[in-house]
Coordinates of C-alpha atoms and ligand atoms in Angstrom, one line a residue:
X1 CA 3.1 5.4 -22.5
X2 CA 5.4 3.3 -21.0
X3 CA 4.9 1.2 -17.1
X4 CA 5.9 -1.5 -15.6
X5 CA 5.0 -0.2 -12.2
X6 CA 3.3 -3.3 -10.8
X7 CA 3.1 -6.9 -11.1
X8 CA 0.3 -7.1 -13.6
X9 CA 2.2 -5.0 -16.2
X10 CA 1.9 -6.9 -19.6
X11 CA 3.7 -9.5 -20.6
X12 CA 5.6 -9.0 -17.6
X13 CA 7.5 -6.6 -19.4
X14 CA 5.9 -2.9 -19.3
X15 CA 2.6 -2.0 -20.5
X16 CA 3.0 0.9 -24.0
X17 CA -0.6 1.2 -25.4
X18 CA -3.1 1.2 -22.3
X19 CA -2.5 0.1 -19.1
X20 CA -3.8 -4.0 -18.1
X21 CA -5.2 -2.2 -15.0
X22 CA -7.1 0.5 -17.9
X23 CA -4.8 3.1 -16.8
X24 CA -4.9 5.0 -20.1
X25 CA -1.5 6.4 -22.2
X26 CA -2.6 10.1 -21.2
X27 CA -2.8 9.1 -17.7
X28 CA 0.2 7.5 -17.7
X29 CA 1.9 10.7 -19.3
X30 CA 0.8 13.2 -16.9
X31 CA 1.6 11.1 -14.1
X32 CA 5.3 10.4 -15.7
X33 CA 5.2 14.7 -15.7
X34 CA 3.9 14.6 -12.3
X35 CA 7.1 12.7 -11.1
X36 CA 9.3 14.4 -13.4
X37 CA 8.1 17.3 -11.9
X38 CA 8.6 16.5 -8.1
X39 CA 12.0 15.3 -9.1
X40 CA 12.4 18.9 -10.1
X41 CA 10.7 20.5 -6.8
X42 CA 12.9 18.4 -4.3
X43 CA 16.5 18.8 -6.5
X44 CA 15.9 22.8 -5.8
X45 CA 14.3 22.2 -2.4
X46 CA 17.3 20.1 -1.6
X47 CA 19.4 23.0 -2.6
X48 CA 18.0 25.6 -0.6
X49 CA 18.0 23.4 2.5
X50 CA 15.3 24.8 4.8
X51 CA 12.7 24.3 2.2
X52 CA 9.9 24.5 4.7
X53 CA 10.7 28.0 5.6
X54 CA 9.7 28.7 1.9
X55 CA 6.8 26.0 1.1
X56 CA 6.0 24.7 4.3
X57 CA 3.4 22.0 3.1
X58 CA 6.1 20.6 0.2
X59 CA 6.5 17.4 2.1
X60 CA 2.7 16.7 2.2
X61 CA 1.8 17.7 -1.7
X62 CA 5.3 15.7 -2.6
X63 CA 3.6 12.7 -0.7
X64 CA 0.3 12.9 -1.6
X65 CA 1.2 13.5 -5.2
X66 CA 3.6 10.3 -5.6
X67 CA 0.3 8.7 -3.8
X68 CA -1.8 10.0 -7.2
X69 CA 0.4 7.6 -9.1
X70 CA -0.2 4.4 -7.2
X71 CA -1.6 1.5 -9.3
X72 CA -5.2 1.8 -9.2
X73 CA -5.5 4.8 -7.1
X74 CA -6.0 7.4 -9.5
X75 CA -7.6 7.4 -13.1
X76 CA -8.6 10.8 -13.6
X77 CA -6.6 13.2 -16.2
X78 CA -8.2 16.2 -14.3
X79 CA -7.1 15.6 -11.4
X80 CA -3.6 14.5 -12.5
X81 CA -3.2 17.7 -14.4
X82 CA -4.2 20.0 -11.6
X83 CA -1.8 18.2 -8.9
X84 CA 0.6 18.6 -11.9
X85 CA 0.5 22.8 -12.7
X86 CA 0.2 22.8 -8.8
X87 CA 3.8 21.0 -8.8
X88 CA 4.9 23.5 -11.7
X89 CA 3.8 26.6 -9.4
X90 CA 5.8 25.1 -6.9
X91 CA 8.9 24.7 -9.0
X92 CA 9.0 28.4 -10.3
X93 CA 8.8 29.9 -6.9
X94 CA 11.7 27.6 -5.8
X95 CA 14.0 28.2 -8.1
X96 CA 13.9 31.8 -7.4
X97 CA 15.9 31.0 -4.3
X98 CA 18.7 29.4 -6.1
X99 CA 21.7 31.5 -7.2
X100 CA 22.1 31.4 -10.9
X101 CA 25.7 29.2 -10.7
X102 CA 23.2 26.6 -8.7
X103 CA 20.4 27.0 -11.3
X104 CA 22.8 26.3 -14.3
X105 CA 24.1 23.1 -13.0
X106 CA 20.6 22.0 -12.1
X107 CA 19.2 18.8 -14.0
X108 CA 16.7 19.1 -16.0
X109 CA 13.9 18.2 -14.1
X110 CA 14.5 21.3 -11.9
X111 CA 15.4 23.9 -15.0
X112 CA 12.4 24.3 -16.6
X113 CA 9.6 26.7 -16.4
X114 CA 5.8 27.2 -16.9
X115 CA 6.3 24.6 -20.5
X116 CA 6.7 20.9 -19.5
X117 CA 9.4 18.7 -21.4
X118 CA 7.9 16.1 -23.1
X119 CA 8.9 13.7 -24.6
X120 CA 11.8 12.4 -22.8
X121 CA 10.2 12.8 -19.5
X122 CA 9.5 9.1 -18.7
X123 CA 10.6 5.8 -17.5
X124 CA 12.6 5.6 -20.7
X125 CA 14.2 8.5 -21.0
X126 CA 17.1 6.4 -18.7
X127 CA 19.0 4.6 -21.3
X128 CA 21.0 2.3 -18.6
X129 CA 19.2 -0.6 -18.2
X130 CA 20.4 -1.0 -14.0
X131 CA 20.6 2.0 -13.5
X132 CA 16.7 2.7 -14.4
X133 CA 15.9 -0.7 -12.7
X134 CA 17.3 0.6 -9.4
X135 CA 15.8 4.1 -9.5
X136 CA 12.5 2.7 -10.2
X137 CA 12.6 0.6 -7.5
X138 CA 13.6 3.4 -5.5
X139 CA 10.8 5.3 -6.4
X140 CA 8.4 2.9 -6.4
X141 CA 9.2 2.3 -2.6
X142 CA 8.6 5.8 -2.4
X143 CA 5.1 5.7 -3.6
X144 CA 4.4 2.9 -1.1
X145 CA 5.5 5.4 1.9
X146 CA 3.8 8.5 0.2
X147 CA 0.6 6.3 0.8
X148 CA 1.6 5.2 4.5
X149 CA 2.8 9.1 5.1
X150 CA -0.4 10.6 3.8
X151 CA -2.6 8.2 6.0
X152 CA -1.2 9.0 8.9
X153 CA -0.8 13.0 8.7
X154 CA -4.8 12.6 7.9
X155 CA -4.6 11.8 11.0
X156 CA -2.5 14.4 12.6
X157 CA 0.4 12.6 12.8
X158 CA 3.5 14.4 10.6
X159 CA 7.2 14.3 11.0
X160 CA 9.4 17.2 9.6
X161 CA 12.5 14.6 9.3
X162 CA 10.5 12.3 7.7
X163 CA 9.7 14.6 4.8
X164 CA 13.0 15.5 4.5
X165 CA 13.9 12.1 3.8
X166 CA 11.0 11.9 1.2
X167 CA 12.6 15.1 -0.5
X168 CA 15.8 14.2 -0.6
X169 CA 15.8 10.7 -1.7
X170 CA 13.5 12.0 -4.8
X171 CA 15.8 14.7 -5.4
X172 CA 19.2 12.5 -5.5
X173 CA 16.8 10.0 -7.5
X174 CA 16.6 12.9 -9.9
X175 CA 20.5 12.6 -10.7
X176 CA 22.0 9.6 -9.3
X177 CA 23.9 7.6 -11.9
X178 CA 26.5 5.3 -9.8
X179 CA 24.9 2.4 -9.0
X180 CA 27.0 1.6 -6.0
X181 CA 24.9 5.0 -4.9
X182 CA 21.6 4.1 -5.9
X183 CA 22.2 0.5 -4.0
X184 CA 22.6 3.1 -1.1
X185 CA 19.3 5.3 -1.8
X186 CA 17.4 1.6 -1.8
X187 CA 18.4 0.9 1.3
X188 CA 17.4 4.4 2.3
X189 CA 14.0 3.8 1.1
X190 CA 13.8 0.8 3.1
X191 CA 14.7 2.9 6.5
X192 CA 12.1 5.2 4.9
X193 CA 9.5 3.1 4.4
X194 CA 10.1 1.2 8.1
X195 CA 9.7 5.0 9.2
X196 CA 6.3 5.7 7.5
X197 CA 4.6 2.3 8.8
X198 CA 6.0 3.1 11.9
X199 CA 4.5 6.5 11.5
X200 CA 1.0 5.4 10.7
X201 CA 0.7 2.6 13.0
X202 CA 1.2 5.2 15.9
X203 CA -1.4 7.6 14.4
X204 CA -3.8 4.5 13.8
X205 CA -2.6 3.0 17.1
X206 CA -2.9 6.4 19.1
X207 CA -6.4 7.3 17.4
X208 CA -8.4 4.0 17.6
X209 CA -6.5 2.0 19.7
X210 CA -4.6 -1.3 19.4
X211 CA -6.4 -3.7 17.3
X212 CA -8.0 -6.8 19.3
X213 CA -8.8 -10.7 18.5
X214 CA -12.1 -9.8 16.4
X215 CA -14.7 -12.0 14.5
X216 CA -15.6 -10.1 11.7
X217 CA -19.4 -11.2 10.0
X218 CA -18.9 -12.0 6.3
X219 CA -22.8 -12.2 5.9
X220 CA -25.6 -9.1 5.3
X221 CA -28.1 -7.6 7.6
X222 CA -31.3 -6.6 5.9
X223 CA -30.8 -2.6 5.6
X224 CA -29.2 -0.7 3.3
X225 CA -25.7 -0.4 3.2
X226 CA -22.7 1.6 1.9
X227 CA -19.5 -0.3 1.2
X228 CA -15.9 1.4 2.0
X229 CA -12.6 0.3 0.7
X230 CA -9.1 1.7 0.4
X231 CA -7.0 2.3 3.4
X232 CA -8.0 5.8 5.3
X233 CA -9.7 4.8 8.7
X234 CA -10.4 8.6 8.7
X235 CA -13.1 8.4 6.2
X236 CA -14.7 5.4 7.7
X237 CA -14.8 7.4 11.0
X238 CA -16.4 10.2 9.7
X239 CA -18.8 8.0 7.7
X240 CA -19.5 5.7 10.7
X241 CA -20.4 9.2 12.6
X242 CA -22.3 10.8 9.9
X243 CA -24.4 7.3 9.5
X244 CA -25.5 6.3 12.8
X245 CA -29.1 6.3 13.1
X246 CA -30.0 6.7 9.6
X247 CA -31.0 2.9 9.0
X248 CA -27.8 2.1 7.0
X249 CA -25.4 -0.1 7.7
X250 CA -21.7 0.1 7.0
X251 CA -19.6 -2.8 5.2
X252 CA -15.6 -2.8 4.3
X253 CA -14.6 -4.4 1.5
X254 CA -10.9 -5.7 0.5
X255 CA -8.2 -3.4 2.5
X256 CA -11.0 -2.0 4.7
X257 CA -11.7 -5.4 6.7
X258 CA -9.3 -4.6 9.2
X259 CA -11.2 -1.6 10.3
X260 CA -12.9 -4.5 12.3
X261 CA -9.9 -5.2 14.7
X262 CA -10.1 -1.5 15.9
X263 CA -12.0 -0.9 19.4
X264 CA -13.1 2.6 18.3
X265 CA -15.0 1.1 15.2
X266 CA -16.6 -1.8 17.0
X267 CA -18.7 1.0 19.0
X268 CA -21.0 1.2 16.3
X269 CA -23.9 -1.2 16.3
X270 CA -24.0 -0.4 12.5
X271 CA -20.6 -1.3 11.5
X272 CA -22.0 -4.7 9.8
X273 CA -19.5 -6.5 8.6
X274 CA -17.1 -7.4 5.8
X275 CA -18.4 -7.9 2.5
X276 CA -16.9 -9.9 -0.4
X277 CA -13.0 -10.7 -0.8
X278 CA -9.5 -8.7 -2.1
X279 CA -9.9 -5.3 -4.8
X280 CA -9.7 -7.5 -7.9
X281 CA -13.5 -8.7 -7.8
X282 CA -14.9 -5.5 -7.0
X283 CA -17.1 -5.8 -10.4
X284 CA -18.6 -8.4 -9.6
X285 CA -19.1 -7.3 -5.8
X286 CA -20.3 -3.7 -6.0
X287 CA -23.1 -5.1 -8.7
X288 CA -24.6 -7.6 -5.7
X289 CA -23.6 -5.0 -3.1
X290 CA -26.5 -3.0 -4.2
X291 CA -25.8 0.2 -2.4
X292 CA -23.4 3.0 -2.6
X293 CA -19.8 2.3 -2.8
X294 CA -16.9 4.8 -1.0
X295 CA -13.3 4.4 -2.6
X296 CA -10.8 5.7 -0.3
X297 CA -7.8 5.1 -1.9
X298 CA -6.6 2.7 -3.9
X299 CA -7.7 0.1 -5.4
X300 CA -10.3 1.1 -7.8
X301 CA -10.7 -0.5 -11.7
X302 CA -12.2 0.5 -13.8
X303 CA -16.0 1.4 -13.1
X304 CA -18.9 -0.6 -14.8
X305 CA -22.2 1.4 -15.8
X306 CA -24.1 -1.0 -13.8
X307 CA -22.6 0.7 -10.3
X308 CA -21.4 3.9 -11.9
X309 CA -24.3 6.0 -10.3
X310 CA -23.3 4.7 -7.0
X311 CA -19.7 4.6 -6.7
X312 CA -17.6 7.6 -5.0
X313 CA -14.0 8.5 -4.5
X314 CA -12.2 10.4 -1.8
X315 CA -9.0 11.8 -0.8
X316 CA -6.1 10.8 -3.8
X317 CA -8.7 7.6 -5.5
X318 CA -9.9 9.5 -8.5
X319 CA -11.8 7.8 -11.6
X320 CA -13.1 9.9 -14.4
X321 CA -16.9 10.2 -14.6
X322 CA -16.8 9.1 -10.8
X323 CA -18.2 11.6 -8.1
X324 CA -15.8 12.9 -5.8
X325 CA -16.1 14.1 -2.2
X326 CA -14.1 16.7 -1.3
X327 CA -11.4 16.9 1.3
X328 CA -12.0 18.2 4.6
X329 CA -11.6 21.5 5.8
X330 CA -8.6 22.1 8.2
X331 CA -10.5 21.0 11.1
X332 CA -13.5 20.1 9.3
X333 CA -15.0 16.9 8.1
X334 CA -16.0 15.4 5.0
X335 CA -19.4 15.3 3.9
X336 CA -20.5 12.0 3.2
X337 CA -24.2 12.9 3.3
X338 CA -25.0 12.4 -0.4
X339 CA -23.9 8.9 -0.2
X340 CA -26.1 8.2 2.9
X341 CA -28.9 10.2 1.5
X342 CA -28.4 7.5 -1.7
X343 CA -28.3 4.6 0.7
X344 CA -31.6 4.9 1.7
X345 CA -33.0 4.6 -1.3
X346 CA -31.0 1.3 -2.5
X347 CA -32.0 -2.1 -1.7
X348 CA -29.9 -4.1 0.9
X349 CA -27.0 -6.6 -0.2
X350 CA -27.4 -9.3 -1.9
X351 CA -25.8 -12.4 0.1
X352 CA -22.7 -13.7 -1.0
X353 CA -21.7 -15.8 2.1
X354 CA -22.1 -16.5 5.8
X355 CA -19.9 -16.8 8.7
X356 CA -17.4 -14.9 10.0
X357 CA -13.2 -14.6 9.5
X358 CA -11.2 -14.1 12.7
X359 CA -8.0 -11.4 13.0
X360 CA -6.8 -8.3 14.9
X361 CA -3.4 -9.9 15.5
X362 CA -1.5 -6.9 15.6
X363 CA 2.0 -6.3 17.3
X364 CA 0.2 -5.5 21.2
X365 CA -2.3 -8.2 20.6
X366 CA 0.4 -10.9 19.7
X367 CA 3.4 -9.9 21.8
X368 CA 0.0 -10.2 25.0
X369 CA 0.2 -13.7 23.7
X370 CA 4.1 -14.0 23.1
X371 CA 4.6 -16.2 26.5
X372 CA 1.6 -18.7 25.0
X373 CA 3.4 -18.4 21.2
X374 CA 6.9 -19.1 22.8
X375 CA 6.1 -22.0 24.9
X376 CA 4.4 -23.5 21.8
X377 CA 7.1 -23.0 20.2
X378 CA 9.4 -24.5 22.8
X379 CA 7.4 -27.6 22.8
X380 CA 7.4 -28.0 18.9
X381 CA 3.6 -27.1 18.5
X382 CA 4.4 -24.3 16.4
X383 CA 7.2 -25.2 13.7
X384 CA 7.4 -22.3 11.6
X385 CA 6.2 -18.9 10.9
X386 CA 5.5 -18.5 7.4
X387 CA 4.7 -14.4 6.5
X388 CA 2.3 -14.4 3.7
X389 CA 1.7 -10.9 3.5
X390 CA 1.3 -8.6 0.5
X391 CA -1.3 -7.8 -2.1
X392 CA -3.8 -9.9 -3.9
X393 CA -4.1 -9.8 -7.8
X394 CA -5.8 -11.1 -10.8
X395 CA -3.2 -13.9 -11.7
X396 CA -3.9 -17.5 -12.1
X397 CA -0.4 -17.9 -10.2
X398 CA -2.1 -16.5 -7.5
X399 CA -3.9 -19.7 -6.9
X400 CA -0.2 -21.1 -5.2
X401 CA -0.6 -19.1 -2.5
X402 CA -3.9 -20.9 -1.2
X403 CA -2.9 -24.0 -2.3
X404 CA 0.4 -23.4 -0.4
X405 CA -1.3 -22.1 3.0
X406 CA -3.7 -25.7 2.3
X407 CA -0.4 -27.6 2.5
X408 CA 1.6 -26.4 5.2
X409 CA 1.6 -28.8 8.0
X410 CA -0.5 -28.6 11.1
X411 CA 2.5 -27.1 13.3
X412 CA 2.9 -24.1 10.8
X413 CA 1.1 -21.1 11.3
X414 CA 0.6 -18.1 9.0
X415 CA 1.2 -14.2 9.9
X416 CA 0.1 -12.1 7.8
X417 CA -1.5 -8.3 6.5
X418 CA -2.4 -6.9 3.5
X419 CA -5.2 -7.9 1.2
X420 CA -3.4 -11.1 0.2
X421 CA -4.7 -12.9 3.0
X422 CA -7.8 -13.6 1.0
X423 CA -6.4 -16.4 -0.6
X424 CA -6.4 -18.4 2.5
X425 CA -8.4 -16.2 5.5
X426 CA -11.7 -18.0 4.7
X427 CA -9.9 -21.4 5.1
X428 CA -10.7 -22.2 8.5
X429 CA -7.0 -23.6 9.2
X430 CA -7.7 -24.4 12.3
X431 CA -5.7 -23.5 15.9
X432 CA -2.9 -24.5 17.5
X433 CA -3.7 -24.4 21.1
X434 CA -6.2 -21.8 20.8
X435 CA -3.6 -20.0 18.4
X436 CA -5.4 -19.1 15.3
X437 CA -3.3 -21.1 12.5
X438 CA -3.8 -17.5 10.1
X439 CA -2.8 -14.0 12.4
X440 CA -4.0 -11.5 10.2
X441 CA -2.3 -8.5 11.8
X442 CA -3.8 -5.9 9.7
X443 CA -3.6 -3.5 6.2
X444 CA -0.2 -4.0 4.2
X445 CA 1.1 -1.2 6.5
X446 CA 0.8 -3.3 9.5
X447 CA 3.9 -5.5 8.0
X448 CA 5.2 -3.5 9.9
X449 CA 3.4 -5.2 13.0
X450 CA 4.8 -8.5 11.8
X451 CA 8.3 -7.1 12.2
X452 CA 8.0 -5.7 15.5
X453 CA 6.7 -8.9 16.3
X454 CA 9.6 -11.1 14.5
X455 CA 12.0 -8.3 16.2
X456 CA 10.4 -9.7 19.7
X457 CA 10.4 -13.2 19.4
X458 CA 14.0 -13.0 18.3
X459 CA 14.8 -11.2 22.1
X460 CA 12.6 -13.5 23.9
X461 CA 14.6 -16.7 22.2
X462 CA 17.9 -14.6 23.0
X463 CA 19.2 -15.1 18.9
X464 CA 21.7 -12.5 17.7
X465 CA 20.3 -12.9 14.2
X466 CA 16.8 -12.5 12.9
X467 CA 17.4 -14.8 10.4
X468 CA 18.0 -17.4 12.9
X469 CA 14.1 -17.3 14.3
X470 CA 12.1 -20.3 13.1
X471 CA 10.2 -17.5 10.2
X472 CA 10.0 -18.0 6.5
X473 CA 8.9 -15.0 4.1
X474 CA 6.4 -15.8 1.0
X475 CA 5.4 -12.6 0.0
X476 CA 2.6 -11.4 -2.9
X477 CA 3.2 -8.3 -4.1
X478 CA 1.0 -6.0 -6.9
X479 CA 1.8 -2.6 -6.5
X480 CA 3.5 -0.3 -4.7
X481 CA 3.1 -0.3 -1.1
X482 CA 4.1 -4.3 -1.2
X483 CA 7.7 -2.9 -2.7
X484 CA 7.8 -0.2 -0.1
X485 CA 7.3 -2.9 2.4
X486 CA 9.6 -5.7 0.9
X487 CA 12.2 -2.9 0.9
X488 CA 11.3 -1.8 4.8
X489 CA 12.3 -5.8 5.5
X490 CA 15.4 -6.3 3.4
X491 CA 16.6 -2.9 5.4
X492 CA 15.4 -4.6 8.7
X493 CA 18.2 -7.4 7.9
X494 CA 15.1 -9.8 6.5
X495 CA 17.1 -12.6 4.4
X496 CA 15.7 -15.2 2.1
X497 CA 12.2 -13.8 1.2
X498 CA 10.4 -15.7 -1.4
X499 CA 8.7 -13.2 -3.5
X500 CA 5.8 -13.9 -6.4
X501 CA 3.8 -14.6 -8.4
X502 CA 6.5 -13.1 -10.4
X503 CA 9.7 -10.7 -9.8
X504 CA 8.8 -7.0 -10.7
X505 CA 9.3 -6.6 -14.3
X506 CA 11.5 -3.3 -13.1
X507 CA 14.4 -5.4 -11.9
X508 CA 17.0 -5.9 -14.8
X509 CA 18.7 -9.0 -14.6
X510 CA 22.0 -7.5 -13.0
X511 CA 19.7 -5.7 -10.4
X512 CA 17.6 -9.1 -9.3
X513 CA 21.0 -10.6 -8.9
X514 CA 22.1 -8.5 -6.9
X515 CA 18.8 -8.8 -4.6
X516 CA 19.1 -12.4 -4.7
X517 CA 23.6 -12.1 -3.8
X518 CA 22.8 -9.4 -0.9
X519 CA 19.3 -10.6 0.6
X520 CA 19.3 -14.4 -1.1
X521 CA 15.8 -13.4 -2.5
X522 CA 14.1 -15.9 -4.3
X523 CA 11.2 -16.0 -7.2
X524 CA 8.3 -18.6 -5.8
X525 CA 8.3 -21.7 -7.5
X526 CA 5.7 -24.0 -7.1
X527 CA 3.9 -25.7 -3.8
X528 CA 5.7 -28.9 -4.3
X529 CA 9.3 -27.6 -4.1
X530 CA 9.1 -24.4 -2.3
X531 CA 7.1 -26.1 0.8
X532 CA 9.7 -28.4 2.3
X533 CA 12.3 -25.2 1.8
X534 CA 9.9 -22.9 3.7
X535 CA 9.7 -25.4 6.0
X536 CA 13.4 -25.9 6.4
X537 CA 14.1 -22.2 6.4
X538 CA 15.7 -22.6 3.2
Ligands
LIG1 FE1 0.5 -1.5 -16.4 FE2 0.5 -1.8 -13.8 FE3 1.3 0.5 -14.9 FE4 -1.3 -0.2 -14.8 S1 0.0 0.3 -13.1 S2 -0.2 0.7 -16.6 S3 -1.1 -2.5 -15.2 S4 2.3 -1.5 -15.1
LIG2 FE1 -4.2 -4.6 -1.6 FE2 -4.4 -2.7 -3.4 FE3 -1.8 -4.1 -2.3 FE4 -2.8 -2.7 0.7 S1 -5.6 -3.0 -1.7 S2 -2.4 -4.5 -0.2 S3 -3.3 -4.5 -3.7

């Protein structure tokens, strides 16, 4: 096997024997297929042009597949292999609608049949050392927006354009070799990837309204509970429906906290609260949680036998050995009654802290407070926006990012979304004139909320530049929905992002120059030298 997909990847280099996130070398094979394979399906699809008029639901297998190979999403062989001769199927059938002078110039992704190439079908197989850096990152961003783009057609909300995009960025992917061109198909990824937040935050916005300034409990009530994670708001809907009245309570953990901020999920006197922190101590977590656990998406790792019996996954979160619940009916919904049905039978959670954590401080709750925000500003109250948004991990590294938010001075506040924010949520910064010193606008998707908002304050200050608004970037990323969103900025015109704990392993040394000549992106140091830069905007 060969990945180097996230930030963890070992020795910062690629993991080749089992993944450091337990992803295991057949996994990592079939999923290399998978890709391969998809490579193949858009190349023809591209071809034909009105693919849809042949597979009309390409765009949302394509999407959802890519979202199967997400770090920590999906662990299961079987499920890999069916999404894989499902690809295949698809594959045959198109290239039966390309005329044989097409077929034979067709790579080799898109020329074979019912046998899959292997070896040769990987990461590897690219012997260019930029060339494969900048295609990976490419696609990478593309698993970050096949995430965002299956959330939001979960619920309802689908754009033809939009999967074209998807299918012919992979399929160009599939062949591109000038790197001039692939510079070009990053930047398209970043468009992309601006689309599909922007996609997803109008179905989350249209469905369950605008997130509000929420207090979210961190403590435990005394009934049972089941415990959600992942992303998909669907599924906690449907679970929040299918549990009132039966006695349990429902608690988010990690990604799911900002479920909270929604008005629709407020409604339920059972929602409880939030329990424990970021994806990475979910061992520990779903041991004291006690009851039933519902993986939505990613990130799951690796299960322990002391929670096995109560653990589930849904939707494109698979783990061998793990029950699954199946997706809905068009229509339909899920059945989450097993897990309910268990949850009455388990004791409640066992308490790991009290209080509560405050956010909701996405783009319609911020920009109602943009007159407050730009008079403190004005003033000098608030000094600097520093974006800490991104993904938690296991890293010691990691530990510069709370120590960082503990330095900044009283006048800087912090926006931020994505599961990073528990290195510093809990802190109790403080406010600045009743201004939370932490804005925790949402999931990693709602970056996109922090742009809108950065695109705001720079018309209400009258700047021609972005860059010119008093914000710093000091982003953590992990996997791949924090590249898909570094790459939505730097298209956005986003300069001098500080990026860490360490630069993806992906970028070859010409490539992260090139990052750092276009978009002045810079590794994190540490607290002491990188705080008076972010500071001065440097
Ligand atoms: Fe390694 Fe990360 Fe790939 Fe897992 S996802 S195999 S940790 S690079
Ligand atoms: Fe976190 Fe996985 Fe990335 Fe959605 S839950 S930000 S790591």
């Amino acid at each position: 096997m060969f990945c180097f997909q996230c930030q963890e990847t070992a020795g910062n280099k690629g993991c080749t024997v089992r993944g450091v996130c337990g992803k295991q070398g057949s996994t990592a094979d079939l999923q290399d297929l998978l890709i391969y394979s998809l490579k193949g399906c858009a190349w023809c699809a591209k071809k034909l042009g009105h693919w849809e008029k042949l597979q009309p639901d390409l765009g949302l297998f394509t999407v959802r597949s890519l979202f199967a190979t997400i770090t920590n999403a999906n662990f299961d062989d079987n499920r890999i292999s069916v999404l894989l001769e499902e690809s295949c199927g698809r594959l045959e059938k198109l290239q039966k609608g390309l005329d044989d002078a097409t077929f034979t110039k067709a790579p080799a992704c898109a020329r074979y049949a019912a046998d899959m190439p292997h070896p040769g079908s990987g990461i590897l197989e690219e012997e260019n050392e930029d060339v494969r850096s900048l295609r990976e990152l490419a696609i990478y961003g593309l698993k970050g927006i096949a995430a965002y783009t299956d959330h939001a057609a979960v619920l309802g909300v689908e754009d033809t354009e939009h999967y074209h995009t998807i299918i012919s960025l992979l399929a160009d992917l599939a062949v591109e070799r000038d790197q001039e061109k692939l510079i070009d198909l990053v930047m398209a990824t970043g468009k992309a990837a601006v689309k599909a937040m922007e996609l997803l935050d109008k179905a989350n916005t249209s469905t369950y309204g605008n997130p509000e300034i929420t207090q979210v409990d961190i403590g435990v009530r005394n009934n049972p509970g089941i415990l959600i994670s992942g992303h998909d708001l669907k599924d906690l809907e449907e679970l929040l429906q299918q549990s009132e009245g039966s006695g349990v309570d429902i608690y988010t953990h990690s990604e799911m906290l900002p479920a909270h901020y929604y008005p629709a999920f407020r409604a339920y006197a059972h929602f409880a609260g939030n329990y424990g922190g970021s994806w990475w101590h979910q061992n520990k977590e779903f041991e004291s949680f006690n009851g039933p656990i519902l993986m939505t998406t990613n990130c799951i790792i690796p299960v322990k036998e002391s929670y096995k019996d109560r653990i589930y996954t849904t939707g494109m979160a698979g783990y061998p050995g793990v029950r699954h619940i199946p997706d809905r009916e068009k229509g339909g919904r899920k059945d989450f009654s097993s897990i309910i049905e268990q949850a009455k039978s388990c004791p409640p959670p066992t308490e790991l802290e009290t209080g509560s954590i405050t956010g909701g401080f996405a783009h319609a709750q911020t920009l109602a407070l943009a007159d407050k925000i730009v008079d403190a500003v004005k003033r000098g109250a608030i000094g600097r926006f520093v974006v800490m948004a991104g993904c938690d991990g296991r890293q010691k590294g990691r530990s510069y990012f709370t120590e960082l938010a503990e330095a900044l001075p009283d006048n800087a506040v912090i926006l931020t979304a994505g599961c990073a924010k528990y290195r510093y949520l809990k802190l109790n910064l403080g406010d600045i004139d009743g201004i939370p010193r932490v804005l925790d606008a949402g999931q990693c998707n709602d970056s996109y909320s922090l742009a809108i908002i950065a695109l705001k304050l720079k018309e209400a200050f009258g700047l021609e530049d972005l860059n010119q608004l008093p914000i710093s970037f000091d982003l953590a990323w992990y996997e791949q929905k924090a590249v898909a969103v570094l790459l939505g900025l730097l298209y956005l015109g986003f300069k001098g992002i500080r990026l860490g704990p360490t630069l993806p392993a992906f970028l070859s040394p010409n490539v992260a120059s090139i990052l750092v000549k276009n978009f002045d992106i810079k590794p994190i140091a540490d607290v002491q030298s990188d705080l008076p830069a972010i500071m001065a905007g440097t």
